[in-house]
Every structure is written in structure tokens, then in C-alpha cells.
Amino acid sequence: MSLLDDETAAGMVRIPAGTVDLRDDRRGARWQEAVEPFLLARLPVTLGQYWALTGTAPDPSVSHALPVTNVSWLDAVDMCNRFSARVGLAPVYSRDPRSGEVLRDPAADGYRLPTEAEWQYACKAGTTGYRYGELDLIAWYEGNSDGRAHDVGGRSPNAWGLYDMLGNVWEWCWDLYDEEVYGEYRTFRGGGWAEAERGCGATVRRRSHPTFAIDDLGLRLARSGAADPDGNSHD
């Protein structure tokens, strides 16, 4: 059983190639971006996976299936590398020893954060609306969460079998939000348990400094290439 399957039987979903329509409201720009085939975790990273990864003693009073939160973007890319190392995949990320900048190796087969284009494309799963289903059925948000995160996978998935793409916790993406205005701030997507209804949609973009950690922000793992969910590459 792989680390991804520990605690939650999360697994990876093969996402087909396609295109996605993106926009930048500040610049008033709209464009279409191609998305190559990739793998995306069926569920956000959980506390159980995090505890197993870090060797942390589980808290018996807390569910292993809760999504991990309070992780910065820098924590998230480090976790991707650690997940990769745990299962013998090549780490995607490295740090420039002089500038500290996070560098991405596009040839590496390890776990990584999805790009914004990948995230939005996977969230929509072939649908064209703001959401892939009725919000109360697919997401934990301000209107039904009772002010807390919930075990992952408790709402209905989208058409591609991805759970919690909207609601429960926001998810870090690789991309800079708007470098011209916000510098190194990174993007996160999806809405969280404290988010109002209007903020839980496939096209909603939020930002935070890469060193900041937030109590309704976590991550979901991706992998590049046409690999099998069991890790066998077909590139």
C-alpha cells in the first residue's frame, strides 16, 4: 500500500488532456490554456498522511481523515518532496542556494502542487458552470460546516471522482498570484469551511504569502505525465 493510500485510501485520478478558460480580473484578461494529462489525488492530504510522513505521534482525539491545514506554501512544496522520497520518486522541487527561490524540475516524476490551470480544469471535470454540483451536496462551507473542517470525502465527488474540490479547505497551487502587484504571493483555490457560498466556485482565486499558514488552507498532490495511479510511468 502506498503512502497516498495510508489512512484514507485516497489514490490518484488520471486527468485527461484538455483546455481550460482562465481569467485575470485585475487586468481584465481572459485566455485559454492547454492542460496535459496528469494525476491528481482523489482527496486533499490528510492529518493521517501528514503524521505518517513526519513520524508524528497521532492525536487519538483527532480524526486521521481530517484535511491537514496550517501549512504554508513552502511547507506544501516540502511535503510534496517528502512524499516523493517516501515512495522512491524524483523530487520535483529544489531551492536555489543563493536566492532561496523554489525551482521546479519539469522532468521529475514526483509529487507536486497542481498549477492553477490544472486545478480549475480538474475541478470543473467537463462541466461549464460555476460549480460542478449543488453546493450543499458537494462542499463543506460556511452554511453547513458548523464552523470546522470535516473528514475528507464526506460530500459528493465531481464527475472525475475528485472529492472536496470545493469547500472544506482551500488548496495551494504552484502559481504566483499576480507578480506585478503582489510579488511572491502564491495562489490557492477551492473555498474552505469558513467561506461564504459565493466564494466556493471553480474560478475563485485567492492569495497568500508563501510563508503564511492558515487554518482552512491545505493541499492536494499532483503528478505529471501519463502515469498509472500505482506509480508506473508511461511517458
PDB file of C-alpha atoms in Angstrom:
ATOM      1  CA  MET A   1       0.000   0.000   0.000  1.00  0.00           C
ATOM      2  CA  SER A   2       1.436   3.403  -0.975  1.00  0.00           C
ATOM      3  CA  LEU A   3       1.703   6.369   1.347  1.00  0.00           C
ATOM      4  CA  LEU A   4      -1.156   8.007  -0.511  1.00  0.00           C
ATOM      5  CA  ASP A   5      -3.370   5.061   0.389  1.00  0.00           C
ATOM      6  CA  ASP A   6      -2.450   5.087   4.074  1.00  0.00           C
ATOM      7  CA  GLU A   7      -5.266   6.166   6.382  1.00  0.00           C
ATOM      8  CA  THR A   8      -7.723   7.348   3.696  1.00  0.00           C
ATOM      9  CA  ALA A   9      -7.404   5.120   0.598  1.00  0.00           C
ATOM     10  CA  ALA A  10      -7.078   8.376  -1.326  1.00  0.00           C
ATOM     11  CA  GLY A  11      -5.427   7.210  -4.520  1.00  0.00           C
ATOM     12  CA  MET A  12      -4.723   9.221  -7.643  1.00  0.00           C
ATOM     13  CA  VAL A  13      -7.066  10.001 -10.525  1.00  0.00           C
ATOM     14  CA  ARG A  14      -5.854  10.179 -14.104  1.00  0.00           C
ATOM     15  CA  ILE A  15      -6.918  13.565 -15.530  1.00  0.00           C
ATOM     16  CA  PRO A  16      -7.196  13.646 -19.338  1.00  0.00           C
ATOM     17  CA  ALA A  17      -5.729  16.316 -21.597  1.00  0.00           C
ATOM     18  CA  GLY A  18      -7.900  19.293 -22.461  1.00  0.00           C
ATOM     19  CA  THR A  19      -8.204  23.065 -22.348  1.00  0.00           C
ATOM     20  CA  VAL A  20      -9.408  25.469 -19.683  1.00  0.00           C
ATOM     21  CA  ASP A  21     -10.569  29.092 -19.809  1.00  0.00           C
ATOM     22  CA  LEU A  22      -8.755  31.323 -17.317  1.00  0.00           C
ATOM     23  CA  ARG A  23      -9.072  34.981 -16.395  1.00  0.00           C
ATOM     24  CA  ASP A  24      -7.316  37.768 -14.506  1.00  0.00           C
ATOM     25  CA  ASP A  25      -9.929  40.237 -13.282  1.00  0.00           C
ATOM     26  CA  ARG A  26      -7.394  42.918 -12.329  1.00  0.00           C
ATOM     27  CA  ARG A  27      -6.001  43.087 -15.858  1.00  0.00           C
ATOM     28  CA  GLY A  28      -9.315  42.267 -17.482  1.00  0.00           C
ATOM     29  CA  ALA A  29      -7.586  39.449 -19.352  1.00  0.00           C
ATOM     30  CA  ARG A  30      -9.075  36.138 -20.469  1.00  0.00           C
ATOM     31  CA  TRP A  31      -7.246  33.299 -22.173  1.00  0.00           C
ATOM     32  CA  GLN A  32      -7.361  29.579 -22.847  1.00  0.00           C
ATOM     33  CA  GLU A  33      -4.648  27.207 -21.675  1.00  0.00           C
ATOM     34  CA  ALA A  34      -3.900  23.641 -22.710  1.00  0.00           C
ATOM     35  CA  VAL A  35      -3.643  21.034 -19.960  1.00  0.00           C
ATOM     36  CA  GLU A  36      -1.545  17.912 -20.495  1.00  0.00           C
ATOM     37  CA  PRO A  37      -2.578  14.593 -18.906  1.00  0.00           C
ATOM     38  CA  PHE A  38      -1.650  14.407 -15.228  1.00  0.00           C
ATOM     39  CA  LEU A  39      -2.566  12.687 -11.983  1.00  0.00           C
ATOM     40  CA  LEU A  40      -4.386  14.378  -9.115  1.00  0.00           C
ATOM     41  CA  ALA A  41      -5.116  12.980  -5.672  1.00  0.00           C
ATOM     42  CA  ARG A  42      -8.712  11.972  -5.137  1.00  0.00           C
ATOM     43  CA  LEU A  43      -8.657  13.726  -1.750  1.00  0.00           C
ATOM     44  CA  PRO A  44      -6.729  16.527  -0.034  1.00  0.00           C
ATOM     45  CA  VAL A  45      -3.739  15.480   2.084  1.00  0.00           C
ATOM     46  CA  THR A  46      -4.986  14.327   5.482  1.00  0.00           C
ATOM     47  CA  LEU A  47      -3.677  14.553   9.007  1.00  0.00           C
ATOM     48  CA  GLY A  48      -3.128  10.794   8.953  1.00  0.00           C
ATOM     49  CA  GLN A  49      -0.912  11.076   5.891  1.00  0.00           C
ATOM     50  CA  TYR A  50       0.944  14.014   7.408  1.00  0.00           C
ATOM     51  CA  TRP A  51       1.538  12.168  10.684  1.00  0.00           C
ATOM     52  CA  ALA A  52       2.824   9.118   8.786  1.00  0.00           C
ATOM     53  CA  LEU A  53       5.072  11.287   6.625  1.00  0.00           C
ATOM     54  CA  THR A  54       6.616  13.178   9.542  1.00  0.00           C
ATOM     55  CA  GLY A  55       6.672  10.394  12.120  1.00  0.00           C
ATOM     56  CA  THR A  56       4.416  12.451  14.376  1.00  0.00           C
ATOM     57  CA  ALA A  57       2.518  10.569  17.075  1.00  0.00           C
ATOM     58  CA  PRO A  58      -1.190  10.668  16.117  1.00  0.00           C
ATOM     59  CA  ASP A  59      -3.541  12.583  18.379  1.00  0.00           C
ATOM     60  CA  PRO A  60      -6.103   9.948  19.449  1.00  0.00           C
ATOM     61  CA  SER A  61      -8.751  12.636  19.909  1.00  0.00           C
ATOM     62  CA  VAL A  62      -8.494  13.870  16.303  1.00  0.00           C
ATOM     63  CA  SER A  63      -9.675  12.077  13.169  1.00  0.00           C
ATOM     64  CA  HIS A  64      -6.936  10.880  10.824  1.00  0.00           C
ATOM     65  CA  ALA A  65      -9.226  11.746   7.903  1.00  0.00           C
ATOM     66  CA  LEU A  66      -9.334  15.479   8.584  1.00  0.00           C
ATOM     67  CA  PRO A  67      -7.510  17.549   5.970  1.00  0.00           C
ATOM     68  CA  VAL A  68      -4.130  18.865   7.053  1.00  0.00           C
ATOM     69  CA  THR A  69      -4.144  22.672   7.430  1.00  0.00           C
ATOM     70  CA  ASN A  70      -1.891  25.430   8.769  1.00  0.00           C
ATOM     71  CA  VAL A  71       0.723  24.598   6.131  1.00  0.00           C
ATOM     72  CA  SER A  72       2.413  27.415   4.245  1.00  0.00           C
ATOM     73  CA  TRP A  73       3.150  27.210   0.527  1.00  0.00           C
ATOM     74  CA  LEU A  74       6.782  26.489   1.396  1.00  0.00           C
ATOM     75  CA  ASP A  75       5.609  23.733   3.758  1.00  0.00           C
ATOM     76  CA  ALA A  76       3.462  22.354   0.953  1.00  0.00           C
ATOM     77  CA  VAL A  77       6.273  22.077  -1.601  1.00  0.00           C
ATOM     78  CA  ASP A  78       8.476  20.484   1.070  1.00  0.00           C
ATOM     79  CA  MET A  79       5.730  17.959   1.805  1.00  0.00           C
ATOM     80  CA  CYS A  80       5.476  17.131  -1.904  1.00  0.00           C
ATOM     81  CA  ASN A  81       9.200  16.330  -1.951  1.00  0.00           C
ATOM     82  CA  ARG A  82       8.945  14.259   1.209  1.00  0.00           C
ATOM     83  CA  PHE A  83       6.025  12.259  -0.177  1.00  0.00           C
ATOM     84  CA  SER A  84       8.095  11.660  -3.327  1.00  0.00           C
ATOM     85  CA  ALA A  85      11.139  10.488  -1.375  1.00  0.00           C
ATOM     86  CA  ARG A  86       8.985   8.189   0.763  1.00  0.00           C
ATOM     87  CA  VAL A  87       7.863   6.200  -2.296  1.00  0.00           C
ATOM     88  CA  GLY A  88      11.045   6.445  -4.378  1.00  0.00           C
ATOM     89  CA  LEU A  89      10.040   9.157  -6.848  1.00  0.00           C
ATOM     90  CA  ALA A  90      12.266  12.017  -8.011  1.00  0.00           C
ATOM     91  CA  PRO A  91      11.588  15.222  -6.045  1.00  0.00           C
ATOM     92  CA  VAL A  92      10.126  17.983  -8.183  1.00  0.00           C
ATOM     93  CA  TYR A  93      11.283  20.966  -6.128  1.00  0.00           C
ATOM     94  CA  SER A  94      14.635  22.384  -5.056  1.00  0.00           C
ATOM     95  CA  ARG A  95      15.825  25.648  -3.515  1.00  0.00           C
ATOM     96  CA  ASP A  96      18.336  27.991  -5.112  1.00  0.00           C
ATOM     97  CA  PRO A  97      21.165  28.115  -2.533  1.00  0.00           C
ATOM     98  CA  ARG A  98      21.743  31.829  -3.077  1.00  0.00           C
ATOM     99  CA  SER A  99      18.285  33.316  -3.541  1.00  0.00           C
ATOM    100  CA  GLY A 100      16.177  30.697  -1.746  1.00  0.00           C
ATOM    101  CA  GLU A 101      13.832  30.635  -4.740  1.00  0.00           C
ATOM    102  CA  VAL A 102      11.868  27.411  -5.186  1.00  0.00           C
ATOM    103  CA  LEU A 103      12.727  25.785  -8.510  1.00  0.00           C
ATOM    104  CA  ARG A 104      10.624  23.157 -10.286  1.00  0.00           C
ATOM    105  CA  ASP A 105      12.053  20.291 -12.342  1.00  0.00           C
ATOM    106  CA  PRO A 106       9.505  19.526 -15.099  1.00  0.00           C
ATOM    107  CA  ALA A 107      11.184  16.179 -15.824  1.00  0.00           C
ATOM    108  CA  ALA A 108      10.823  14.846 -12.264  1.00  0.00           C
ATOM    109  CA  ASP A 109       8.173  12.174 -11.686  1.00  0.00           C
ATOM    110  CA  GLY A 110       7.452  13.025  -8.057  1.00  0.00           C
ATOM    111  CA  TYR A 111       4.526  14.664  -6.316  1.00  0.00           C
ATOM    112  CA  ARG A 112       3.918  18.376  -6.778  1.00  0.00           C
ATOM    113  CA  LEU A 113       1.284  21.071  -6.425  1.00  0.00           C
ATOM    114  CA  PRO A 114      -1.138  21.449  -9.337  1.00  0.00           C
ATOM    115  CA  THR A 115      -0.963  24.569 -11.453  1.00  0.00           C
ATOM    116  CA  GLU A 116      -3.974  26.864 -11.407  1.00  0.00           C
ATOM    117  CA  ALA A 117      -4.932  25.716 -14.891  1.00  0.00           C
ATOM    118  CA  GLU A 118      -4.749  22.056 -13.849  1.00  0.00           C
ATOM    119  CA  TRP A 119      -6.682  22.698 -10.651  1.00  0.00           C
ATOM    120  CA  GLN A 120      -9.526  24.571 -12.336  1.00  0.00           C
ATOM    121  CA  TYR A 121      -9.726  22.088 -15.211  1.00  0.00           C
ATOM    122  CA  ALA A 122      -9.888  19.141 -12.792  1.00  0.00           C
ATOM    123  CA  CYS A 123     -12.420  20.910 -10.564  1.00  0.00           C
ATOM    124  CA  LYS A 124     -14.813  21.515 -13.438  1.00  0.00           C
ATOM    125  CA  ALA A 125     -14.425  17.922 -14.687  1.00  0.00           C
ATOM    126  CA  GLY A 126     -16.065  18.673 -18.016  1.00  0.00           C
ATOM    127  CA  THR A 127     -18.839  20.902 -16.623  1.00  0.00           C
ATOM    128  CA  THR A 128     -19.302  24.518 -17.677  1.00  0.00           C
ATOM    129  CA  GLY A 129     -20.901  26.183 -14.650  1.00  0.00           C
ATOM    130  CA  TYR A 130     -19.519  27.959 -11.601  1.00  0.00           C
ATOM    131  CA  ARG A 131     -19.768  24.695  -9.653  1.00  0.00           C
ATOM    132  CA  TYR A 132     -19.908  21.028 -10.601  1.00  0.00           C
ATOM    133  CA  GLY A 133     -22.988  20.380  -8.459  1.00  0.00           C
ATOM    134  CA  GLU A 134     -25.319  21.710  -5.781  1.00  0.00           C
ATOM    135  CA  LEU A 135     -23.133  23.336  -3.144  1.00  0.00           C
ATOM    136  CA  ASP A 136     -24.671  21.674  -0.075  1.00  0.00           C
ATOM    137  CA  LEU A 137     -24.113  18.269  -1.652  1.00  0.00           C
ATOM    138  CA  ILE A 138     -20.509  18.764  -2.789  1.00  0.00           C
ATOM    139  CA  ALA A 139     -18.891  21.083  -0.234  1.00  0.00           C
ATOM    140  CA  TRP A 140     -18.446  21.970   3.414  1.00  0.00           C
ATOM    141  CA  TYR A 141     -18.714  25.762   3.613  1.00  0.00           C
ATOM    142  CA  GLU A 142     -19.953  28.474   5.958  1.00  0.00           C
ATOM    143  CA  GLY A 143     -23.576  27.431   5.511  1.00  0.00           C
ATOM    144  CA  ASN A 144     -23.206  23.790   6.597  1.00  0.00           C
ATOM    145  CA  SER A 145     -19.779  23.212   8.177  1.00  0.00           C
ATOM    146  CA  ASP A 146     -20.656  24.137  11.778  1.00  0.00           C
ATOM    147  CA  GLY A 147     -17.509  26.275  11.815  1.00  0.00           C
ATOM    148  CA  ARG A 148     -14.971  23.476  11.368  1.00  0.00           C
ATOM    149  CA  ALA A 149     -13.227  21.217   8.894  1.00  0.00           C
ATOM    150  CA  HIS A 150     -14.691  17.771   8.211  1.00  0.00           C
ATOM    151  CA  ASP A 151     -13.247  14.387   7.275  1.00  0.00           C
ATOM    152  CA  VAL A 152     -12.306  14.355   3.601  1.00  0.00           C
ATOM    153  CA  GLY A 153     -14.586  12.583   1.145  1.00  0.00           C
ATOM    154  CA  GLY A 154     -17.790  13.291   3.034  1.00  0.00           C
ATOM    155  CA  ARG A 155     -19.517  15.181   0.218  1.00  0.00           C
ATOM    156  CA  SER A 156     -20.302  14.066  -3.338  1.00  0.00           C
ATOM    157  CA  PRO A 157     -17.377  13.985  -5.802  1.00  0.00           C
ATOM    158  CA  ASN A 158     -17.241  15.618  -9.204  1.00  0.00           C
ATOM    159  CA  ALA A 159     -17.625  13.658 -12.441  1.00  0.00           C
ATOM    160  CA  TRP A 160     -13.961  12.585 -12.365  1.00  0.00           C
ATOM    161  CA  GLY A 161     -14.159  11.173  -8.837  1.00  0.00           C
ATOM    162  CA  LEU A 162     -12.411  14.065  -7.063  1.00  0.00           C
ATOM    163  CA  TYR A 163     -13.727  14.937  -3.612  1.00  0.00           C
ATOM    164  CA  ASP A 164     -13.682  18.284  -1.786  1.00  0.00           C
ATOM    165  CA  MET A 165     -12.509  20.284  -4.781  1.00  0.00           C
ATOM    166  CA  LEU A 166     -14.832  22.950  -3.415  1.00  0.00           C
ATOM    167  CA  GLY A 167     -15.169  23.636   0.294  1.00  0.00           C
ATOM    168  CA  ASN A 168     -13.629  22.052   3.395  1.00  0.00           C
ATOM    169  CA  VAL A 169     -10.130  23.504   2.820  1.00  0.00           C
ATOM    170  CA  TRP A 170      -8.591  25.791   0.249  1.00  0.00           C
ATOM    171  CA  GLU A 171      -5.750  24.182  -1.708  1.00  0.00           C
ATOM    172  CA  TRP A 172      -2.356  25.647  -2.593  1.00  0.00           C
ATOM    173  CA  CYS A 173      -1.416  25.851  -6.266  1.00  0.00           C
ATOM    174  CA  TRP A 174       2.029  26.345  -7.796  1.00  0.00           C
ATOM    175  CA  ASP A 175       1.368  29.697  -9.467  1.00  0.00           C
ATOM    176  CA  LEU A 176       2.221  33.228  -8.460  1.00  0.00           C
ATOM    177  CA  TYR A 177      -0.993  35.209  -7.948  1.00  0.00           C
ATOM    178  CA  ASP A 178      -0.030  38.478  -9.647  1.00  0.00           C
ATOM    179  CA  GLU A 179       3.708  39.099  -9.548  1.00  0.00           C
ATOM    180  CA  GLU A 180       3.457  42.702 -10.749  1.00  0.00           C
ATOM    181  CA  VAL A 181       1.273  43.729  -7.800  1.00  0.00           C
ATOM    182  CA  TYR A 182       1.738  41.065  -5.102  1.00  0.00           C
ATOM    183  CA  GLY A 183       5.298  39.887  -5.695  1.00  0.00           C
ATOM    184  CA  GLU A 184       5.891  36.351  -4.424  1.00  0.00           C
ATOM    185  CA  TYR A 185       2.346  35.731  -3.172  1.00  0.00           C
ATOM    186  CA  ARG A 186       1.031  32.346  -4.301  1.00  0.00           C
ATOM    187  CA  THR A 187      -2.453  31.254  -5.346  1.00  0.00           C
ATOM    188  CA  PHE A 188      -4.877  28.957  -3.599  1.00  0.00           C
ATOM    189  CA  ARG A 189      -8.205  27.657  -4.860  1.00  0.00           C
ATOM    190  CA  GLY A 190     -11.456  25.952  -3.931  1.00  0.00           C
ATOM    191  CA  GLY A 191     -13.018  27.595  -0.896  1.00  0.00           C
ATOM    192  CA  GLY A 192     -12.963  26.369   2.683  1.00  0.00           C
ATOM    193  CA  TRP A 193     -15.196  25.511   5.611  1.00  0.00           C
ATOM    194  CA  ALA A 194     -15.389  29.185   6.687  1.00  0.00           C
ATOM    195  CA  GLU A 195     -16.078  30.552   3.201  1.00  0.00           C
ATOM    196  CA  ALA A 196     -19.390  32.126   2.190  1.00  0.00           C
ATOM    197  CA  GLU A 197     -21.373  30.475  -0.601  1.00  0.00           C
ATOM    198  CA  ARG A 198     -20.257  32.964  -3.263  1.00  0.00           C
ATOM    199  CA  GLY A 199     -16.579  32.160  -2.549  1.00  0.00           C
ATOM    200  CA  CYS A 200     -16.872  28.446  -3.341  1.00  0.00           C
ATOM    201  CA  GLY A 201     -16.565  28.217  -7.102  1.00  0.00           C
ATOM    202  CA  ALA A 202     -14.227  26.754  -9.697  1.00  0.00           C
ATOM    203  CA  THR A 203     -12.921  30.146 -10.841  1.00  0.00           C
ATOM    204  CA  VAL A 204     -12.383  31.829  -7.451  1.00  0.00           C
ATOM    205  CA  ARG A 205      -8.745  32.810  -6.828  1.00  0.00           C
ATOM    206  CA  ARG A 206      -7.182  33.800  -3.508  1.00  0.00           C
ATOM    207  CA  ARG A 207      -3.609  34.568  -2.483  1.00  0.00           C
ATOM    208  CA  SER A 208      -1.219  34.436   0.454  1.00  0.00           C
ATOM    209  CA  HIS A 209       2.455  34.947   1.172  1.00  0.00           C
ATOM    210  CA  PRO A 210       4.362  31.653   0.745  1.00  0.00           C
ATOM    211  CA  THR A 211       5.420  31.710   4.408  1.00  0.00           C
ATOM    212  CA  PHE A 212       1.913  32.185   5.836  1.00  0.00           C
ATOM    213  CA  ALA A 213      -0.130  29.259   7.210  1.00  0.00           C
ATOM    214  CA  ILE A 214      -3.925  29.428   7.524  1.00  0.00           C
ATOM    215  CA  ASP A 215      -6.388  27.242   9.423  1.00  0.00           C
ATOM    216  CA  ASP A 216      -8.578  26.474   6.385  1.00  0.00           C
ATOM    217  CA  LEU A 217      -5.810  26.055   3.790  1.00  0.00           C
ATOM    218  CA  GLY A 218      -4.233  22.722   2.853  1.00  0.00           C
ATOM    219  CA  LEU A 219      -3.059  20.941  -0.284  1.00  0.00           C
ATOM    220  CA  ARG A 220      -3.742  18.191  -2.798  1.00  0.00           C
ATOM    221  CA  LEU A 221      -0.972  16.261  -4.543  1.00  0.00           C
ATOM    222  CA  ALA A 222      -0.470  16.092  -8.304  1.00  0.00           C
ATOM    223  CA  ARG A 223       1.946  14.239 -10.586  1.00  0.00           C
ATOM    224  CA  SER A 224       2.997  14.971 -14.140  1.00  0.00           C
ATOM    225  CA  GLY A 225       2.721  12.685 -17.137  1.00  0.00           C
ATOM    226  CA  ALA A 226       0.546   9.810 -18.231  1.00  0.00           C
ATOM    227  CA  ALA A 227       1.447   7.603 -15.293  1.00  0.00           C
ATOM    228  CA  ASP A 228      -0.717   4.905 -13.757  1.00  0.00           C
ATOM    229  CA  PRO A 229      -2.133   5.750 -10.329  1.00  0.00           C
ATOM    230  CA  ASP A 230       0.067   2.953  -8.942  1.00  0.00           C
ATOM    231  CA  GLY A 231       3.151   4.908  -9.978  1.00  0.00           C
ATOM    232  CA  ASN A 232       4.134   3.242 -13.272  1.00  0.00           C
ATOM    233  CA  SER A 233       5.147   5.864 -15.824  1.00  0.00           C
ATOM    234  CA  HIS A 234       4.072   5.740 -19.442  1.00  0.00           C
ATOM    235  CA  ASP A 235       5.805   8.902 -20.612  1.00  0.00           C
TER     236      ASP A 235
END
